[in-house]
Coordinates of C-alpha atoms in Angstrom, one line a residue:
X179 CA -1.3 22.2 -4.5
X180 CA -0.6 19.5 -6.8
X181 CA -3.7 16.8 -7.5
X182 CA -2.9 13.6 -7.7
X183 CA -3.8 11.9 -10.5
X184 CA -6.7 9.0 -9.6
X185 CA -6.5 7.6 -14.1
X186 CA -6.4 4.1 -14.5
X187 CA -3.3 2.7 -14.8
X188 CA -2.1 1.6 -18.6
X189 CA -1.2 -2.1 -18.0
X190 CA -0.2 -4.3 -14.6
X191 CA 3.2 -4.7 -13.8
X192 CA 3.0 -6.8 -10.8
X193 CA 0.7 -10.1 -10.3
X194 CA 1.1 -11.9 -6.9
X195 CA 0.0 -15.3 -6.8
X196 CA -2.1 -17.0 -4.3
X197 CA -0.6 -21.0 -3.8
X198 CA -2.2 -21.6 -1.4
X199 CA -4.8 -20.3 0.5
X200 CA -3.7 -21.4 4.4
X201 CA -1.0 -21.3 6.5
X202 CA 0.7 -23.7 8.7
X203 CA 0.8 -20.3 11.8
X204 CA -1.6 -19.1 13.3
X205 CA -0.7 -15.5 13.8
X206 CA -2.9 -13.0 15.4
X207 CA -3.2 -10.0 13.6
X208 CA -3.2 -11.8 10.4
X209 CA -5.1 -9.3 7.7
X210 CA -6.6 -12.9 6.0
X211 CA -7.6 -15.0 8.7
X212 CA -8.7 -12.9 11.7
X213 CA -10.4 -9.4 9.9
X214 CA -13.3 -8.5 8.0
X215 CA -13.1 -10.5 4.9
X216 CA -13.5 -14.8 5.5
X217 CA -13.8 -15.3 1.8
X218 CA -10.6 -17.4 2.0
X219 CA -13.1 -20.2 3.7
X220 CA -14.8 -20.7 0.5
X221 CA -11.6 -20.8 -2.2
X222 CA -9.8 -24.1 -2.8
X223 CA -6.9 -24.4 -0.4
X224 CA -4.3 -24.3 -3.1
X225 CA -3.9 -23.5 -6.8
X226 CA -4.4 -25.7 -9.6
X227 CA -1.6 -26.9 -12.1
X228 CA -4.3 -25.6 -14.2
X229 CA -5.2 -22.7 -13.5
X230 CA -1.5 -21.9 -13.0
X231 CA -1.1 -22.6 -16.3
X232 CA -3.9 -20.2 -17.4
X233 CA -2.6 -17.5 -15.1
X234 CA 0.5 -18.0 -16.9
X235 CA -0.9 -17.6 -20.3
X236 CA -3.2 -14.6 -19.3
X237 CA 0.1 -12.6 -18.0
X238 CA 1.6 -13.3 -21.1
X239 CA -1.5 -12.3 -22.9
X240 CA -1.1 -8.6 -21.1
X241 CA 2.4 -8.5 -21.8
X242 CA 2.2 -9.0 -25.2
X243 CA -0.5 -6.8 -25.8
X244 CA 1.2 -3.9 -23.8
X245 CA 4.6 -4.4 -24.8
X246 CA 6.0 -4.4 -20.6
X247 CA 9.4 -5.0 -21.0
X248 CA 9.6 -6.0 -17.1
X249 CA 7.5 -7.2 -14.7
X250 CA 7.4 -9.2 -11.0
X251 CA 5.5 -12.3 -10.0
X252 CA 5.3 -12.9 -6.4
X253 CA 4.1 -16.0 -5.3
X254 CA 2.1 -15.2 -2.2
X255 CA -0.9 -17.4 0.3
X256 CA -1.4 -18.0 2.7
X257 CA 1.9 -20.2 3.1
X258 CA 3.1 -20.5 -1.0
X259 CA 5.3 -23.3 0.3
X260 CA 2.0 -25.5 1.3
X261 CA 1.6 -25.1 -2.6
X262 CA 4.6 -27.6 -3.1
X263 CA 8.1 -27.5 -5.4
X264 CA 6.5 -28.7 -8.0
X265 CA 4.2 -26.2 -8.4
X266 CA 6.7 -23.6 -8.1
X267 CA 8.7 -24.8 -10.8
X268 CA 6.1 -25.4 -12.9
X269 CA 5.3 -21.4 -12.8
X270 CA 8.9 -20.4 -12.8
X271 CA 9.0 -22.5 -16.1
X272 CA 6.3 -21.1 -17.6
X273 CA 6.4 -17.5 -16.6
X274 CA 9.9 -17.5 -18.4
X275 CA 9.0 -20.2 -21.2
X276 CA 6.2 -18.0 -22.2
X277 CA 5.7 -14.0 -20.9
X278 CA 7.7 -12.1 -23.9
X279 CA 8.9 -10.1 -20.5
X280 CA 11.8 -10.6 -18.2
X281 CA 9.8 -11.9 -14.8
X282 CA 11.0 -11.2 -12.1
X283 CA 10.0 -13.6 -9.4
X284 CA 9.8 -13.8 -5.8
X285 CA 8.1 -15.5 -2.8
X286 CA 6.8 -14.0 0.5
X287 CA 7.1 -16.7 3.3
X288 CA 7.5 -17.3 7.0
X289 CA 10.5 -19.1 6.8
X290 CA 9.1 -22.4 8.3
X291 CA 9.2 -24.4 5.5
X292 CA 12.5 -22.8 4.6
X293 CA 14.9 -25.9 4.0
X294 CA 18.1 -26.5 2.9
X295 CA 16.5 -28.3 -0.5
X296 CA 13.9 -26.3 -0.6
X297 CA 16.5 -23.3 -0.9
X298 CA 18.5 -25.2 -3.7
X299 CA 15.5 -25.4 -5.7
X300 CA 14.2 -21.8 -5.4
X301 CA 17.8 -20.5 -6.1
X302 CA 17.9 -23.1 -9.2
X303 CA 14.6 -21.3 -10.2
X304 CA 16.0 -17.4 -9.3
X305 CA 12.6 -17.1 -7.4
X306 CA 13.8 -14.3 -4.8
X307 CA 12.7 -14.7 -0.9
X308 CA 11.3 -12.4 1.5
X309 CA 10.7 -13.4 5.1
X310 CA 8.6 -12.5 7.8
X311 CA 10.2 -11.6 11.2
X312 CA 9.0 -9.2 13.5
X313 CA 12.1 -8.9 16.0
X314 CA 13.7 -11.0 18.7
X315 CA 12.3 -13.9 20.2
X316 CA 10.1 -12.4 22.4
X317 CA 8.4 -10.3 20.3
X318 CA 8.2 -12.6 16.8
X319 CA 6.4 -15.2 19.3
X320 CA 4.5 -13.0 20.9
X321 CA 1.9 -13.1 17.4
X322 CA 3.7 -15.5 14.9
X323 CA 3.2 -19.0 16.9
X324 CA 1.4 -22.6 15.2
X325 CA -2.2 -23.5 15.5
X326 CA -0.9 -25.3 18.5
X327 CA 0.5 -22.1 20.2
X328 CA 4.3 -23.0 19.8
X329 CA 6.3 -20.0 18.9
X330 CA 8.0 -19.6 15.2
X331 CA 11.0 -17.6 15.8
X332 CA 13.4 -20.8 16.4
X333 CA 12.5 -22.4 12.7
X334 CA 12.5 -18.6 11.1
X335 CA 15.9 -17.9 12.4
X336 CA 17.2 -20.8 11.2
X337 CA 16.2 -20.2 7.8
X338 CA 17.5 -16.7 7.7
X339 CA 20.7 -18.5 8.4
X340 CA 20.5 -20.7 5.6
X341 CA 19.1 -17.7 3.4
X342 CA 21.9 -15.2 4.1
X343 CA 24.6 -18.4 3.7
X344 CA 27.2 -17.4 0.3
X345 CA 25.2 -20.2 -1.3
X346 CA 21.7 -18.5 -1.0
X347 CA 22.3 -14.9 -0.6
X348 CA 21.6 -13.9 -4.2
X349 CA 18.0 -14.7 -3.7
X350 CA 17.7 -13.5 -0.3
X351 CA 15.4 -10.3 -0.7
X352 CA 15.0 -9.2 2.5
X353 CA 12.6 -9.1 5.5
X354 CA 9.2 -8.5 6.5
X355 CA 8.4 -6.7 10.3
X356 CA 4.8 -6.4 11.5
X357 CA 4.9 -3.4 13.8
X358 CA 4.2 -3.8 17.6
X359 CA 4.5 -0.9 19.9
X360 CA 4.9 -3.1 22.6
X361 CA 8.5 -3.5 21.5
X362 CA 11.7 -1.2 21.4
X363 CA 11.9 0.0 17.9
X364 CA 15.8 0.3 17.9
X365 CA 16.0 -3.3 19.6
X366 CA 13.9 -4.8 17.3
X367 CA 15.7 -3.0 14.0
X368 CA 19.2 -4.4 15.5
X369 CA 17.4 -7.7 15.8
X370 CA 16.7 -8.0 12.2
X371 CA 19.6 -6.7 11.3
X372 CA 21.5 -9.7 12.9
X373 CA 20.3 -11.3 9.4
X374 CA 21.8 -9.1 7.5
X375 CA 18.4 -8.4 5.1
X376 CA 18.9 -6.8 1.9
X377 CA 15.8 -4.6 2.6
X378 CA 13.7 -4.3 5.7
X379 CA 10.2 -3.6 5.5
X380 CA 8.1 -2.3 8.4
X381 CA 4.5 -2.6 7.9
X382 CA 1.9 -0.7 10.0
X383 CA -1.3 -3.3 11.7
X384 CA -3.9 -3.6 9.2
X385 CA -6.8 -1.5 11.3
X386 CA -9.8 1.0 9.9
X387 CA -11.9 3.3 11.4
X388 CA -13.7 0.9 12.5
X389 CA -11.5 -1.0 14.5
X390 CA -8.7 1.5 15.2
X391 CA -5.0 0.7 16.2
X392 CA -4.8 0.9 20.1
X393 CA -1.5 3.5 20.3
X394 CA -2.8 5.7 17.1
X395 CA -0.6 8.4 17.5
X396 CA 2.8 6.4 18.8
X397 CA 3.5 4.8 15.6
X398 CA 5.3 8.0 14.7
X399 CA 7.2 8.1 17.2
X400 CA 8.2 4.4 17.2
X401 CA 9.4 4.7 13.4
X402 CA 11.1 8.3 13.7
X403 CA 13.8 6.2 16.7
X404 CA 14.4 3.6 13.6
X405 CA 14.5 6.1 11.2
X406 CA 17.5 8.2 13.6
X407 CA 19.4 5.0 14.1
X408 CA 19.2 3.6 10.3
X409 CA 19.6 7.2 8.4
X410 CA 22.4 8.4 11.2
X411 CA 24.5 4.7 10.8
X412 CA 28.2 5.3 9.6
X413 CA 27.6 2.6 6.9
X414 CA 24.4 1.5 5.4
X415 CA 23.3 -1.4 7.2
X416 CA 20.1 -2.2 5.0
X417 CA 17.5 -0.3 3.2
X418 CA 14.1 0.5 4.9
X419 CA 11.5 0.1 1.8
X420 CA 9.1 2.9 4.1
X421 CA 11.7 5.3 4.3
X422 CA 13.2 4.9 0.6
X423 CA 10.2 5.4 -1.0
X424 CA 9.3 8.9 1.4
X425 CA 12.7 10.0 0.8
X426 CA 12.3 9.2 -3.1
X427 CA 8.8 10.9 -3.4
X428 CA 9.8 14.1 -1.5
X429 CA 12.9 14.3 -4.0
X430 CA 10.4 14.5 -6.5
X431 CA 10.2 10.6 -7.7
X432 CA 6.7 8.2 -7.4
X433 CA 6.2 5.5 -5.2
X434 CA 6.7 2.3 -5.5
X435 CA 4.4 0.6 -3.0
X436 CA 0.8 1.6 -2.3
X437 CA 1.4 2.4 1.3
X438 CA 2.7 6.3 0.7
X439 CA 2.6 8.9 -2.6
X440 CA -0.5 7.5 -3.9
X441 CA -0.9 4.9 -6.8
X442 CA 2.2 3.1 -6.9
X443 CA 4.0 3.2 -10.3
X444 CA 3.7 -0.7 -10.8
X445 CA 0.5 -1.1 -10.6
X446 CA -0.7 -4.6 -9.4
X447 CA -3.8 -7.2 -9.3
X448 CA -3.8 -10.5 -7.0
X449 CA -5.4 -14.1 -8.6
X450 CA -6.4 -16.3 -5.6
X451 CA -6.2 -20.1 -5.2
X452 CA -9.8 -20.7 -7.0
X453 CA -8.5 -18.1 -10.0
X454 CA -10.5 -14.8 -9.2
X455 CA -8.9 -11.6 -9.9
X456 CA -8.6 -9.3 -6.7
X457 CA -7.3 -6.2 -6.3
X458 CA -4.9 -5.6 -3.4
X459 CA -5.8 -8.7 -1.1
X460 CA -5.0 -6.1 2.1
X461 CA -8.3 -4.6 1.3
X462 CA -10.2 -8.3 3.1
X463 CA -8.8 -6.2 6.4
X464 CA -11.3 -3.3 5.7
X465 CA -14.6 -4.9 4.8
X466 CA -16.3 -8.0 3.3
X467 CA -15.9 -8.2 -0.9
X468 CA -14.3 -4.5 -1.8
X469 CA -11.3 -6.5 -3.1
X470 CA -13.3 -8.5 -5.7
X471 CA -13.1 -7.5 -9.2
X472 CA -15.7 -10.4 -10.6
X473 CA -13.0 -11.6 -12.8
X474 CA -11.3 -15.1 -13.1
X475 CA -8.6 -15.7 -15.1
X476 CA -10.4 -18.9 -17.1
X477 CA -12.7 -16.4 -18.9
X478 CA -11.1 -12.6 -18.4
X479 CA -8.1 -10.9 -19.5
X480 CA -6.4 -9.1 -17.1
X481 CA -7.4 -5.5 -19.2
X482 CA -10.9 -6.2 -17.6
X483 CA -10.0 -5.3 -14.4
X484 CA -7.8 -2.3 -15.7
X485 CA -10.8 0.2 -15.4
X486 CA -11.3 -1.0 -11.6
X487 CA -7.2 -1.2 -10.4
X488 CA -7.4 2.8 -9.6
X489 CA -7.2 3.4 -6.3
X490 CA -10.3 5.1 -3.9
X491 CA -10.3 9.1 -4.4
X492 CA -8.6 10.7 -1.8
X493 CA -10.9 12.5 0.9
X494 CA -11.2 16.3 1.1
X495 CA -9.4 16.6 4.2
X496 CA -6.5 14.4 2.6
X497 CA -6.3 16.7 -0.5
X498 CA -6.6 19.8 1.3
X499 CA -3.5 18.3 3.2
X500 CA 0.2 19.9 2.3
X501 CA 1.8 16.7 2.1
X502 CA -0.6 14.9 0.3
X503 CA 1.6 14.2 -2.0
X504 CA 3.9 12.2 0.1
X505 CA 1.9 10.6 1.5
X506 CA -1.0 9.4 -1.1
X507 CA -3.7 9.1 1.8
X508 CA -1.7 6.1 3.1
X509 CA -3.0 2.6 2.5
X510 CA -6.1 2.2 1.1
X511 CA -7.6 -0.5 3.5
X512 CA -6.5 1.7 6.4
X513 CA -8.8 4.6 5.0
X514 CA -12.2 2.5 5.2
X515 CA -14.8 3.5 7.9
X516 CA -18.4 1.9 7.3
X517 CA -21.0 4.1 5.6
X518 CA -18.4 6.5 4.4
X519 CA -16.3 3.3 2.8
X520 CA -12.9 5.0 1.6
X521 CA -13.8 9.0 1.5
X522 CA -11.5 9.2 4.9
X523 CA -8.0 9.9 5.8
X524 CA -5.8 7.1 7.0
X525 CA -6.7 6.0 10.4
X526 CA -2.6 6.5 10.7
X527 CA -2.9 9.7 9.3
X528 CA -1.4 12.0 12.5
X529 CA 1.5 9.2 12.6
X530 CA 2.4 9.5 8.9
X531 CA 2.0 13.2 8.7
X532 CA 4.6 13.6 11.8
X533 CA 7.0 10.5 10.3
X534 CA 7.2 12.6 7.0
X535 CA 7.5 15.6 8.7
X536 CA 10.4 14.4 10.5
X537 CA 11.9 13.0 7.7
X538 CA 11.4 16.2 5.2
X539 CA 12.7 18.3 8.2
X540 CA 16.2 16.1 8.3
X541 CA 16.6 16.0 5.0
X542 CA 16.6 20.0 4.6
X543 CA 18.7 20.1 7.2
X544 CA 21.4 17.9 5.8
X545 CA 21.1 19.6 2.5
X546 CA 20.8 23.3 4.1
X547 CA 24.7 21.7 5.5
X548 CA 25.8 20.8 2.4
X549 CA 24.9 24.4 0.5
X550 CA 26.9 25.9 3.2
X551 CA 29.5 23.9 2.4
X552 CA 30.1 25.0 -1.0

């Protein structure tokens, strides 16, 4: 069996951004707000000019010095957009003013905030846009509603529409499901599709040991009905980022995101709204501090945190495991269990092993076709 390799990575490639450190929803299975980690309470709501500039000047420090010829910014909260315009330009200015790189930058949102001039600016700037949506009506509002419990889908919509418009598209990057079993997987795909995303992401609920997902076990089969509809389509309707990057690593390739085949090949750090360095921010779902690095960008360089950016060793179960190395141990944060920390398997383990499986078994087929084709 191959081991994967747990070596520090050789420079960062991706930086996300904290603007701002709240939101203007109040979703319920938010990994910041509502899990283990309320460090969020104590930072500064939003970034400083100045310590954007630094973060700036410390990216391009690491650049330099490690001669990366490309790598992505994305500007991240909370809700980046409570950050303001002018803060956004003022990175987007800087980032391409001064990284000896070509930055490519994006923005995660929730669409709210999404205007018409607020979309002239970010495509004025190239900053790229990804948007949460997590189905139809019912089921986006079902989680994704205000601090006053009114639902988001009606002002999310709307901005998809503006997004996917000729004048926006370019920048339009994709969007962003939270799974919910509660829903019908192929409805909900065919609902996002109605926005015609570049890329659909659909991320498991941020849950541990500790406080497992209740359906463990149905996630499987809730992705494998996507899976069948988006891989059998006569036409390719969108990419699914999860199923890409399986398909890619059992072809042989490396991952892109942390979520399957281990360390992803663009490594990444987070700097938050009071200028600490973090590592992956998802890791505030699994317990109090394990994403602080003790870094700040007004007195470290980013090779500080170099030696910390590996991720947790996989367990012995997970490397005893034949697709291991598909599968990576699955997201760290989902791995943690108190008093063994990380040394577990994914508490999604059974789902991915069975959405893999299906997937290998699919692909062999179709291939197994082809050779008898010949």
């Amino acid at each position: 069996m191959e081991e994967i390799v747990r070596a520090a990575p050789l420079a960062f490639r991706q930086f996300i951004l904290k603007l701002h450190g709240r939101c203007n929803l109040a979703c319920d299975y938010c990994y910041l707000y509502t899990k283990a980690d309320h460090g969020w309470q104590l930072r500064p709501r939003a970034l400083s000019p100045e310590l954007a500039d630094r973060t700036v000047a410390r990216i391009a420090e690491h650049a330099a010095a490690h001669r990366v010829p490309t790598l992505a910014v994305l500007l991240h909260g909370g809700e980046p957009l409570l950050g303001g315009l002018p803060l956004v330009r003022r990175i987007a200015d800087a980032l391409r003013d001064k990284v000896p790189a070509r930055v490519r930058l994006s923005m995660q949102t929730n669409g709210t905030l999404l205007t018409e001039a607020t979309l002239e600016v970010l495509s004025e700037l190239d900053v790229g846009v990804g948007v949460s949506l997590d189905g139809d009506r019912i089921a986006h509002d079902r989680h994704r509603r205000g601090p006053g419990g009114r639902g988001s889908h009606a002002d999310t919509a709307a901005a998809l529409r503006r997004l996917n418009s000729p004048a926006f598209r370019e920048i339009y990057r994709g969007v962003l499901c939270t799974i919910d079993l509660r829903n019908d997987p192929v409805a909900c795909y065919e609902a996002l599709l109605e926005f015609s995303p570049p890329r659909v992401d659909f991320l498991l609920p941020h849950h541990t040991w500790d406080a497992p997902p209740p359906g463990a076990g149905r996630y499987a089969d809730w992705l494998i009905r996507i899976f069948d509809r988006w891989y059998g389509a006569d036409r390719r309707e969108t990419g699914v980022r999860l199923f890409e990057e399986i398909i890619h690593v059992l072809f042989g390739g490396r991952s892109a995101v942390e979520s399957v085949g281990g360390p992803p090949s663009a490594p990444f750090l987070v700097v938050e709204t009071d200028g600490s360095i973090s590592r992956s921010d998802i890791l505030a779902s699994a317990a109090e501090n394990v994403a602080k690095t003790g870094l700040r960008v007004d007195r470290d360089p980013f090779d500080a945190a170099l030696p910390g950016a590996a991720p947790p060793p996989l367990s012995a179960s997970c490397r005893a495991c034949d697709l291991v190395r598909v599968c990576g141990g699955g997201l760290p944060a989902h791995r943690y269990r108190s008093g063994s920390g990380f040394d577990n398997p994914s508490v999604y383990c059974a789902d991915l092993y069975r959405l893999i499986a299906h997937i290998r078994a699919r692909l062999t087929a179709d291939l197994g076709a082809l050779r008898g084709t010949r």
